[in-house]
Coordinates of C-alpha atoms (C1' of nucleotides) in Angstrom, one line a residue:
Chain A
M240 CA 0.3 23.7 10.7
K241 CA 3.6 22.2 10.0
Q242 CA 3.4 18.5 10.7
I243 CA 5.0 15.2 9.9
T244 CA 3.0 14.2 6.8
K245 CA 4.0 10.7 5.7
H246 CA 2.3 10.8 2.3
I247 CA 2.7 7.1 1.7
I248 CA 2.6 6.3 -2.0
K249 CA -0.3 4.0 -2.6
N250 CA 0.5 0.5 -3.7
S251 CA -2.0 0.7 -6.5
L252 CA -0.1 3.6 -8.0
K253 CA 3.2 1.7 -7.8
R254 CA 1.5 -1.2 -9.6
I255 CA 0.2 1.1 -12.3
F256 CA 3.8 2.1 -12.9
L257 CA 4.7 -1.5 -13.3
Y258 CA 2.0 -2.0 -15.8
R259 CA 3.1 0.9 -17.8
A260 CA 6.7 -0.3 -17.9
C261 CA 5.4 -3.6 -19.0
L262 CA 3.3 -2.0 -21.7
V263 CA 6.3 0.0 -23.0
R264 CA 8.3 -3.2 -23.3
L265 CA 5.5 -5.0 -25.1
K266 CA 5.1 -2.1 -27.5
M267 CA 8.8 -2.2 -28.3
M268 CA 8.4 -5.9 -29.1
G269 CA 5.7 -4.9 -31.6
V270 CA 2.7 -6.1 -29.6
E271 CA -0.4 -4.0 -30.0
K272 CA -2.9 -5.5 -27.7
A273 CA -2.7 -6.6 -24.1
F274 CA -5.1 -8.3 -21.8
S275 CA -5.4 -8.0 -18.0
Y276 CA -3.9 -11.4 -17.6
T277 CA -1.0 -10.5 -19.9
L278 CA 0.0 -7.6 -17.6
A279 CA -0.8 -9.8 -14.6
N280 CA 1.6 -12.5 -15.6
E281 CA 4.4 -10.0 -16.4
T282 CA 4.1 -8.1 -13.1
G283 CA 3.3 -11.0 -10.7
V284 CA -0.2 -9.9 -9.7
T285 CA -3.7 -11.3 -10.5
S286 CA -5.7 -10.2 -13.5
D287 CA -8.4 -9.0 -11.1
Q288 CA -6.0 -6.7 -9.5
V289 CA -4.9 -5.2 -12.8
R290 CA -8.5 -4.5 -13.7
K291 CA -9.4 -3.1 -10.2
D292 CA -6.3 -0.8 -10.4
F293 CA -7.3 0.4 -13.8
S294 CA -10.8 1.0 -12.5
E295 CA -9.4 3.1 -9.6
F296 CA -7.7 5.4 -12.1
S297 CA -10.7 5.3 -14.5
I298 CA -8.7 3.5 -17.2
K299 CA -11.1 1.6 -19.5
G300 CA -10.4 -1.1 -22.1
N301 CA -12.6 -2.9 -24.6
K302 CA -14.7 -5.7 -23.5
R303 CA -13.4 -8.9 -25.1
G304 CA -10.8 -6.9 -27.0
G305 CA -8.6 -6.2 -24.1
Y306 CA -6.5 -3.1 -24.1
D307 CA -5.0 -1.3 -27.1
I308 CA -1.4 -0.7 -25.9
N309 CA -1.0 2.6 -27.7
D310 CA -4.3 3.9 -26.5
L311 CA -3.6 2.7 -22.9
L312 CA -0.2 4.3 -22.8
E313 CA -1.6 7.6 -24.1
K314 CA -4.3 7.5 -21.4
M315 CA -1.6 6.9 -18.8
E316 CA 0.6 9.7 -20.1
N317 CA -2.3 12.1 -19.5
I318 CA -3.1 10.7 -16.1
F319 CA 0.5 11.0 -14.9
H320 CA 1.3 14.2 -16.7
R321 CA 4.0 12.6 -18.8
N322 CA 3.1 14.6 -21.8
K323 CA 4.6 17.6 -20.1
Y324 CA 8.1 18.3 -19.0
H325 CA 8.7 18.5 -15.3
N326 CA 11.5 20.6 -14.0
I327 CA 13.2 19.4 -10.9
V328 CA 15.8 20.8 -8.6
L329 CA 18.3 18.7 -6.7
I330 CA 19.8 19.9 -3.4
G331 CA 23.0 18.3 -2.1
M332 CA 25.7 17.2 -4.4
G333 CA 27.3 14.5 -2.2
N334 CA 27.8 11.0 -3.4
M335 CA 24.1 10.3 -3.7
G336 CA 23.2 13.7 -5.2
L337 CA 25.9 13.4 -7.8
A338 CA 24.6 9.9 -8.8
L339 CA 21.1 11.1 -9.0
S340 CA 22.1 14.1 -11.1
K341 CA 23.6 11.7 -13.7
Y342 CA 20.7 9.2 -13.6
S343 CA 19.6 9.2 -17.2
K344 CA 16.2 7.5 -16.6
F345 CA 14.7 10.7 -15.2
V346 CA 15.3 12.5 -18.5
Q347 CA 13.8 9.6 -20.4
R348 CA 10.6 10.1 -18.5
N349 CA 10.5 13.8 -19.0
M350 CA 11.7 14.7 -15.6
N351 CA 14.6 17.1 -16.0
I352 CA 16.9 18.2 -13.2
V353 CA 17.3 21.8 -14.3
A354 CA 19.8 22.7 -11.6
T355 CA 21.5 21.3 -8.6
F356 CA 22.6 23.1 -5.4
D357 CA 25.3 22.7 -2.8
I358 CA 26.7 24.8 0.0
D359 CA 30.2 23.7 -0.8
P360 CA 31.7 26.2 -3.3
F361 CA 34.1 23.6 -4.5
K362 CA 31.4 21.3 -5.7
Q363 CA 29.7 24.3 -7.3
K364 CA 31.9 24.0 -10.4
L365 CA 33.4 20.6 -10.6
R366 CA 31.0 17.8 -10.5
S367 CA 28.4 17.6 -13.2
D368 CA 27.0 18.5 -16.6
I369 CA 24.1 20.0 -14.8
P370 CA 24.9 23.4 -13.3
V371 CA 25.7 23.4 -9.6
Y372 CA 24.6 26.6 -7.9
S373 CA 25.0 28.1 -4.4
M374 CA 21.9 28.0 -2.2
G375 CA 21.5 31.7 -2.7
R376 CA 20.2 31.3 -6.2
L377 CA 17.5 28.8 -5.2
K378 CA 14.6 31.1 -5.5
E379 CA 15.7 32.6 -8.8
I380 CA 15.9 29.1 -10.4
I381 CA 12.7 27.8 -8.9
D382 CA 10.9 30.8 -10.3
R383 CA 12.5 30.8 -13.7
F384 CA 11.8 27.1 -14.3
S385 CA 8.5 26.9 -12.4
V386 CA 9.9 24.1 -10.3
K387 CA 7.4 22.3 -8.1
V388 CA 9.3 19.2 -7.1
A389 CA 12.7 18.8 -5.5
I390 CA 15.0 16.0 -4.7
L391 CA 16.7 16.4 -1.3
A392 CA 20.0 14.6 -0.9
V393 CA 21.6 16.7 1.9
P394 CA 22.9 15.4 5.2
E395 CA 20.3 14.6 7.8
I396 CA 21.4 17.5 10.0
S397 CA 20.4 20.1 7.4
A398 CA 17.4 18.4 5.8
Q399 CA 14.7 20.2 7.7
E400 CA 16.3 23.6 7.2
V401 CA 16.7 23.1 3.5
A402 CA 13.1 21.7 3.2
D403 CA 11.8 24.8 4.9
E404 CA 13.6 26.9 2.4
L405 CA 12.4 24.9 -0.6
I406 CA 8.8 25.2 0.6
R407 CA 9.1 28.9 1.2
H408 CA 10.1 29.3 -2.4
G409 CA 7.0 27.3 -3.6
I410 CA 8.2 23.7 -3.8
K411 CA 5.2 21.3 -3.3
G412 CA 6.8 17.9 -3.5
I413 CA 10.0 16.5 -2.1
V414 CA 11.7 13.1 -2.6
N415 CA 13.8 13.0 0.6
F416 CA 16.9 10.8 0.7
A417 CA 18.0 12.1 4.1
P418 CA 17.0 9.8 7.0
A419 CA 15.0 12.5 8.6
L420 CA 11.3 13.0 9.1
L421 CA 10.5 16.4 7.7
K422 CA 7.8 18.6 9.2
V423 CA 6.0 20.3 6.4
P424 CA 2.6 21.9 5.8
P425 CA -0.2 19.5 4.8
D426 CA -0.2 20.6 1.2
V427 CA 3.3 19.5 0.6
I428 CA 4.0 15.9 -0.6
I429 CA 6.9 14.1 1.0
N430 CA 8.3 10.8 -0.2
N431 CA 11.0 9.4 2.0
V432 CA 13.5 7.1 0.5
N433 CA 15.6 5.5 3.2
L434 CA 18.3 3.3 1.8
C435 CA 19.4 1.9 5.1
D436 CA 15.9 0.8 5.9
E437 CA 15.5 -0.8 2.5
L438 CA 18.6 -2.8 3.0
E439 CA 17.8 -3.7 6.6
S440 CA 14.3 -4.8 5.7
V441 CA 15.8 -7.3 3.3
I442 CA 18.2 -8.6 6.0
Y443 CA 15.3 -8.9 8.4
Y444 CA 13.1 -11.0 6.0
V445 CA 16.1 -13.1 4.9
H446 CA 16.8 -14.1 8.5
K447 CA 13.1 -14.7 9.1
L448 CA 12.9 -17.0 6.1
M449 CA 16.0 -18.9 7.0
K450 CA 14.8 -19.6 10.5
V451 CA 11.5 -21.1 9.5
Chain B
M32 CA 9.4 -22.3 -9.5
K33 CA 11.0 -19.1 -10.5
Q34 CA 8.5 -16.4 -10.2
I35 CA 8.0 -12.7 -9.7
T36 CA 7.9 -12.4 -6.0
K37 CA 7.2 -8.9 -4.9
H38 CA 8.2 -9.2 -1.3
I39 CA 6.6 -5.9 -0.3
I40 CA 8.1 -4.7 2.9
K41 CA 5.4 -4.3 5.5
N42 CA 4.6 -0.8 6.6
S43 CA 4.7 -1.9 10.2
L44 CA 8.3 -2.8 9.7
K45 CA 9.1 0.5 8.2
R46 CA 7.4 2.2 11.1
I47 CA 9.5 0.2 13.5
F48 CA 12.6 1.5 11.9
L49 CA 11.3 5.0 12.4
Y50 CA 10.7 4.4 16.0
R51 CA 14.2 3.1 16.4
A52 CA 15.8 6.1 14.7
C53 CA 13.7 8.3 17.0
L54 CA 14.8 6.3 20.1
V55 CA 18.5 6.7 19.0
R56 CA 18.0 10.4 18.8
L57 CA 16.3 10.6 22.1
K58 CA 19.1 8.6 23.7
M59 CA 21.7 10.9 22.3
M60 CA 19.8 13.8 23.9
G61 CA 20.1 12.0 27.2
V62 CA 16.5 10.9 27.5
E63 CA 16.0 7.5 29.2
K64 CA 12.4 6.8 29.0
A65 CA 9.9 7.1 26.1
F66 CA 6.1 6.7 26.0
S67 CA 4.1 5.5 23.1
Y68 CA 2.8 9.0 22.5
T69 CA 6.4 10.3 22.5
L70 CA 7.3 8.1 19.6
A71 CA 3.9 8.8 18.0
N72 CA 4.5 12.6 18.0
E73 CA 8.0 12.3 16.7
T74 CA 7.0 10.0 13.8
G75 CA 3.6 11.3 12.9
V76 CA 1.5 8.3 13.8
T77 CA -0.9 7.6 16.6
S78 CA 0.1 6.1 20.0
D79 CA -2.2 3.2 19.3
Q80 CA -0.3 2.4 16.3
V81 CA 3.0 2.5 18.1
R82 CA 1.7 0.0 20.6
K83 CA 0.1 -2.2 18.0
D84 CA 3.3 -2.3 16.0
F85 CA 5.3 -3.2 19.1
S86 CA 2.8 -5.9 19.9
E87 CA 3.3 -7.4 16.4
F88 CA 7.0 -7.7 17.1
S89 CA 6.4 -8.9 20.7
I90 CA 8.1 -5.8 22.1
K91 CA 6.9 -5.1 25.6
G92 CA 7.2 -2.0 27.8
N93 CA 6.3 -1.3 31.4
K94 CA 2.7 -0.5 32.3
R95 CA 2.5 3.1 33.4
G96 CA 6.4 3.4 33.2
G97 CA 6.5 3.5 29.4
Y98 CA 9.5 2.2 27.6
D99 CA 13.1 2.2 28.9
I100 CA 15.0 3.4 25.8
N101 CA 18.2 1.4 26.4
D102 CA 16.1 -1.7 27.0
L103 CA 14.0 -1.1 24.0
L104 CA 16.9 -0.5 21.7
E105 CA 18.6 -3.6 22.9
K106 CA 15.4 -5.7 22.2
M107 CA 15.2 -4.1 18.7
E108 CA 18.9 -4.9 18.0
N109 CA 18.1 -8.6 18.7
I110 CA 15.0 -8.6 16.6
F111 CA 16.7 -7.0 13.6
H112 CA 20.0 -8.8 14.0
R113 CA 21.8 -5.6 14.5
N114 CA 24.1 -7.1 17.1
K115 CA 25.8 -9.0 14.2
Y116 CA 27.7 -7.7 11.3
H117 CA 26.2 -8.2 7.9
N118 CA 28.3 -8.7 4.9
I119 CA 26.9 -7.3 1.6
V120 CA 28.1 -7.4 -2.0
L121 CA 27.3 -4.7 -4.4
I122 CA 27.0 -5.4 -8.1
G123 CA 27.4 -2.7 -10.7
M124 CA 29.7 0.3 -10.2
G125 CA 27.9 2.8 -12.3
N126 CA 26.9 6.2 -10.9
M127 CA 24.4 4.7 -8.4
G128 CA 26.6 1.8 -7.4
L129 CA 29.5 4.1 -6.7
A130 CA 27.4 6.3 -4.6
L131 CA 26.0 3.3 -2.7
S132 CA 29.5 2.0 -2.1
K133 CA 30.4 5.2 -0.4
Y134 CA 27.2 5.5 1.6
S135 CA 28.5 5.7 5.2
K136 CA 25.2 5.0 6.9
F137 CA 25.3 1.3 5.9
V138 CA 28.5 0.8 8.0
Q139 CA 27.1 2.8 10.9
R140 CA 24.3 0.2 11.0
N141 CA 26.7 -2.8 10.8
M142 CA 26.0 -3.5 7.2
N143 CA 29.3 -3.8 5.4
I144 CA 29.8 -3.8 1.7
V145 CA 32.7 -6.2 1.6
A146 CA 33.2 -6.1 -2.1
T147 CA 31.8 -4.6 -5.3
F148 CA 31.7 -6.1 -8.7
D149 CA 31.6 -4.8 -12.3
I150 CA 32.2 -6.2 -15.7
D151 CA 34.1 -3.1 -16.8
P152 CA 37.8 -3.8 -16.1
F153 CA 38.4 0.0 -16.0
K154 CA 36.1 0.4 -13.1
Q155 CA 37.7 -2.5 -11.4
K156 CA 40.6 -0.4 -10.1
L157 CA 39.7 3.1 -10.1
R158 CA 36.6 4.0 -8.3
S159 CA 36.4 3.2 -4.7
D160 CA 38.0 2.3 -1.3
I161 CA 36.1 -0.9 -1.4
P162 CA 37.7 -3.5 -3.7
V163 CA 36.1 -3.7 -7.2
Y164 CA 36.3 -7.2 -8.6
S165 CA 35.4 -8.8 -11.9
M166 CA 32.3 -11.0 -11.9
G167 CA 34.4 -14.1 -12.0
R168 CA 35.3 -13.8 -8.4
L169 CA 31.7 -13.5 -7.2
K170 CA 31.4 -17.0 -5.8
E171 CA 34.8 -16.8 -4.0
I172 CA 33.9 -13.6 -2.2
I173 CA 30.3 -14.7 -1.3
D174 CA 31.6 -17.9 0.2
R175 CA 34.5 -16.3 2.0
F176 CA 32.4 -13.6 3.7
S177 CA 29.2 -15.7 4.0
V178 CA 27.3 -13.1 2.1
K179 CA 23.5 -13.5 2.1
V180 CA 22.3 -10.1 0.8
A181 CA 23.3 -8.2 -2.3
I182 CA 22.7 -4.8 -3.7
L183 CA 22.0 -4.8 -7.5
A184 CA 22.8 -1.6 -9.3
V185 CA 23.4 -2.9 -12.8
P186 CA 21.6 -1.8 -16.0
E187 CA 18.1 -3.1 -16.5
I188 CA 19.2 -5.3 -19.4
S189 CA 21.5 -7.5 -17.3
A190 CA 19.6 -7.4 -14.0
Q191 CA 17.9 -10.8 -14.4
E192 CA 21.1 -12.5 -15.5
V193 CA 23.1 -11.1 -12.6
A194 CA 20.3 -11.9 -10.1
D195 CA 20.3 -15.5 -11.4
E196 CA 24.1 -15.7 -10.8
L197 CA 23.8 -14.3 -7.3
I198 CA 21.1 -16.7 -6.3
R199 CA 23.1 -19.6 -7.8
H200 CA 25.9 -18.7 -5.4
G201 CA 23.7 -18.6 -2.4
I202 CA 22.4 -15.0 -2.1
K203 CA 19.0 -14.9 -0.4
G204 CA 18.1 -11.2 -0.5
I205 CA 18.5 -8.5 -3.1
V206 CA 17.9 -4.8 -3.0
N207 CA 17.3 -4.1 -6.7
F208 CA 17.8 -0.6 -8.1
A209 CA 17.3 -1.7 -11.7
P210 CA 13.9 -1.0 -13.1
A211 CA 13.3 -4.6 -13.8
L212 CA 11.0 -7.2 -12.2
L213 CA 13.2 -10.1 -11.2
K214 CA 12.0 -13.7 -11.5
V215 CA 13.4 -15.5 -8.5
P216 CA 12.6 -18.6 -6.4
P217 CA 10.1 -18.1 -3.6
D218 CA 12.8 -18.3 -0.9
V219 CA 14.6 -15.3 -2.2
I220 CA 13.6 -11.8 -0.9
I221 CA 13.5 -9.0 -3.4
N222 CA 13.1 -5.3 -2.5
N223 CA 12.8 -3.1 -5.6
V224 CA 13.8 0.5 -5.3
N225 CA 12.7 2.4 -8.4
L226 CA 13.9 6.0 -8.3
C227 CA 11.9 7.1 -11.3
D228 CA 8.7 5.7 -9.8
E229 CA 9.5 7.5 -6.5
L230 CA 9.9 10.8 -8.2
E231 CA 7.0 10.3 -10.6
S232 CA 4.7 9.4 -7.6
V233 CA 5.4 12.7 -6.0
I234 CA 4.7 14.6 -9.3
Y235 CA 1.4 12.7 -9.5
Y236 CA 0.3 13.6 -6.0
V237 CA 1.5 17.2 -6.3
H238 CA -0.6 17.7 -9.5
K239 CA -3.6 16.0 -7.8
L240 CA -3.3 18.3 -4.8
M241 CA -3.0 21.4 -6.8
K242 CA -6.1 20.6 -8.9
V243 CA -8.4 20.1 -5.9
Chain C
dG232 C1' -2.7 0.6 52.2
dA233 C1' -6.8 2.2 49.6
dA234 C1' -7.8 5.4 46.0
dT235 C1' -6.3 7.7 42.0
dT236 C1' -3.9 8.5 38.1
dG237 C1' -1.5 7.4 33.7
dA238 C1' 0.3 4.3 30.8
dT239 C1' 0.4 -0.3 28.4
dG240 C1' -1.5 -4.3 25.7
dT241 C1' -5.0 -6.3 23.2
dG242 C1' -9.7 -7.9 21.9
dA243 C1' -13.5 -5.6 19.1
dA244 C1' -15.0 -2.4 15.7
dA245 C1' -14.3 0.3 11.7
dC246 C1' -12.0 0.9 7.7
dA247 C1' -9.2 -0.3 3.5
dA248 C1' -7.4 -3.5 0.2
dA249 C1' -7.5 -7.7 -2.4
dT250 C1' -10.1 -11.5 -4.2
dC251 C1' -14.1 -13.6 -6.0
dA252 C1' -18.0 -14.0 -9.0
dC253 C1' -20.7 -12.8 -12.5
dA254 C1' -23.4 -9.5 -15.5
dA255 C1' -22.5 -6.9 -19.6
dA256 C1' -20.3 -6.1 -23.8
dA257 C1' -17.8 -7.3 -28.1
dC258 C1' -16.4 -10.3 -31.3
dA259 C1' -16.6 -14.9 -34.2
dC260 C1' -19.0 -17.6 -36.8
dA261 C1' -22.9 -20.3 -38.4
Chain D
dT168 C1' -29.6 -12.7 -36.9
dG169 C1' -28.5 -15.7 -33.2
dT170 C1' -25.5 -18.5 -30.3
dG171 C1' -21.2 -19.3 -28.1
dT172 C1' -16.9 -17.5 -26.3
dT173 C1' -13.9 -14.3 -24.3
dT174 C1' -12.7 -10.5 -21.6
dT175 C1' -13.9 -6.4 -19.2
dG176 C1' -15.8 -3.8 -15.1
dT177 C1' -17.7 -3.8 -10.8
dG178 C1' -20.7 -5.2 -6.8
dA179 C1' -20.1 -8.6 -3.0
dT180 C1' -17.0 -11.1 0.0
dT181 C1' -13.0 -11.9 2.3
dT182 C1' -8.8 -10.7 4.1
dG183 C1' -5.7 -7.3 6.2
dT184 C1' -4.8 -3.1 8.7
dT185 C1' -5.8 0.8 11.6
dT186 C1' -8.4 2.8 15.2
dC187 C1' -11.2 2.4 19.3
dA188 C1' -12.1 1.1 23.9
dC189 C1' -11.2 -0.7 28.0
dA190 C1' -9.2 -4.1 31.3
dT191 C1' -4.8 -4.4 33.5
dC192 C1' -1.0 -3.0 35.8
dA193 C1' 2.4 0.2 38.2
dA194 C1' 3.4 4.3 40.3
dT195 C1' 1.8 8.2 43.3
dT196 C1' -1.0 10.4 46.7
dC197 C1' -3.8 10.7 50.6

DNA sequence: GAATTGATGTGAAACAAATCACAAAACACA
DNA sequence: TGTGTTTTGTGATTTGTTTCACATCAATTC
């Protein structure tokens, strides 16, 4: 039933996001067409890989003509549901939560943090442009804004408890910043972001590279 | 020479970090021995995988006796250089940089942000317990504290420029929070953390799961 | 102290991901 | 219209990762 589901995000999906960012840049520069090797050069992969990745997501270009950037971006917006707004809740207004609540890139990509939550009543007024509610109002807000995805930035100790509550109220995906492995039903997507591990990984590879 | 090097952190390394976190928890609970399936259950993988991962990093246990937790943690500390202190610099004291500078888990793991930097002179006093310097003092600090790893939390537009400067002063590893692909020499480790992509990935998988 | 049990460690097998190689399509131009 | 060129899209191959299967060892029991 409840289990540790490490829904590892596929590398091909991450690469697709890179391609898109690159296409957006090219478009801003007035470019209209891109080839697989254009994207490959810009993102540090091979052109084969670009095409294979597109193939995986059924994205098609024009033989010889490459890819029409506008067309491609539109297809991607559909595939990644970017044409709709996505309402997000953020739980935990500590340092990290506060920073995330102010992170403007989310809004630029149609992902709106509609409300934040914290158990500390002091933080409930003070900290942000986005309303900060007590946990008691979680269900009400999730229902009102049809929220399906949450950002979890609470301390490790309460992460599981809060995740359970979120899932009980209908949340189906969580980006988890707490260094805890959440036990969740198999139909809930978890994406763990562990900042210590990210930093420590770099330290490890730096040492390794310096030794050789 | 300079190129986009996406040093993707290996999944096996990430799992090793999970095992270690799990071992630390077990130790705190007074447990002294662990088996491959203990770690497997706690981290949501198979016991085969635990053993294979250990094998990759030449970590050995005792046949039949499983793993002595103290012994195992000590071995890991050596492998991951946790017995030493690691001095880190953080560039960019915006929302995210500020939050990272206050993130106490880094210190708990012997990773010390010795100084932070920002171009904005206003931020140079105000924001943190850790000193905030102007970019001009970067080289001095890097040299004084033998810093090899940096956290980059500057806006996308200046990410490449700052990265170049860091590398010029001897930085060998960067955790990059800017949504930009950095072009660096092949002996520099880059770990990109893209918060938008992390969130968007979850949205994608949630939609996919709800459709099926 | 031999037999049994329970765990590790690692080659072999199965699976997944990336690269290669080339047929098919579209355009250019004679 | 036909020939040459360029680029896509995708089977085939290679490479990498995970799972399987079992030999090996250490502890326990008879």
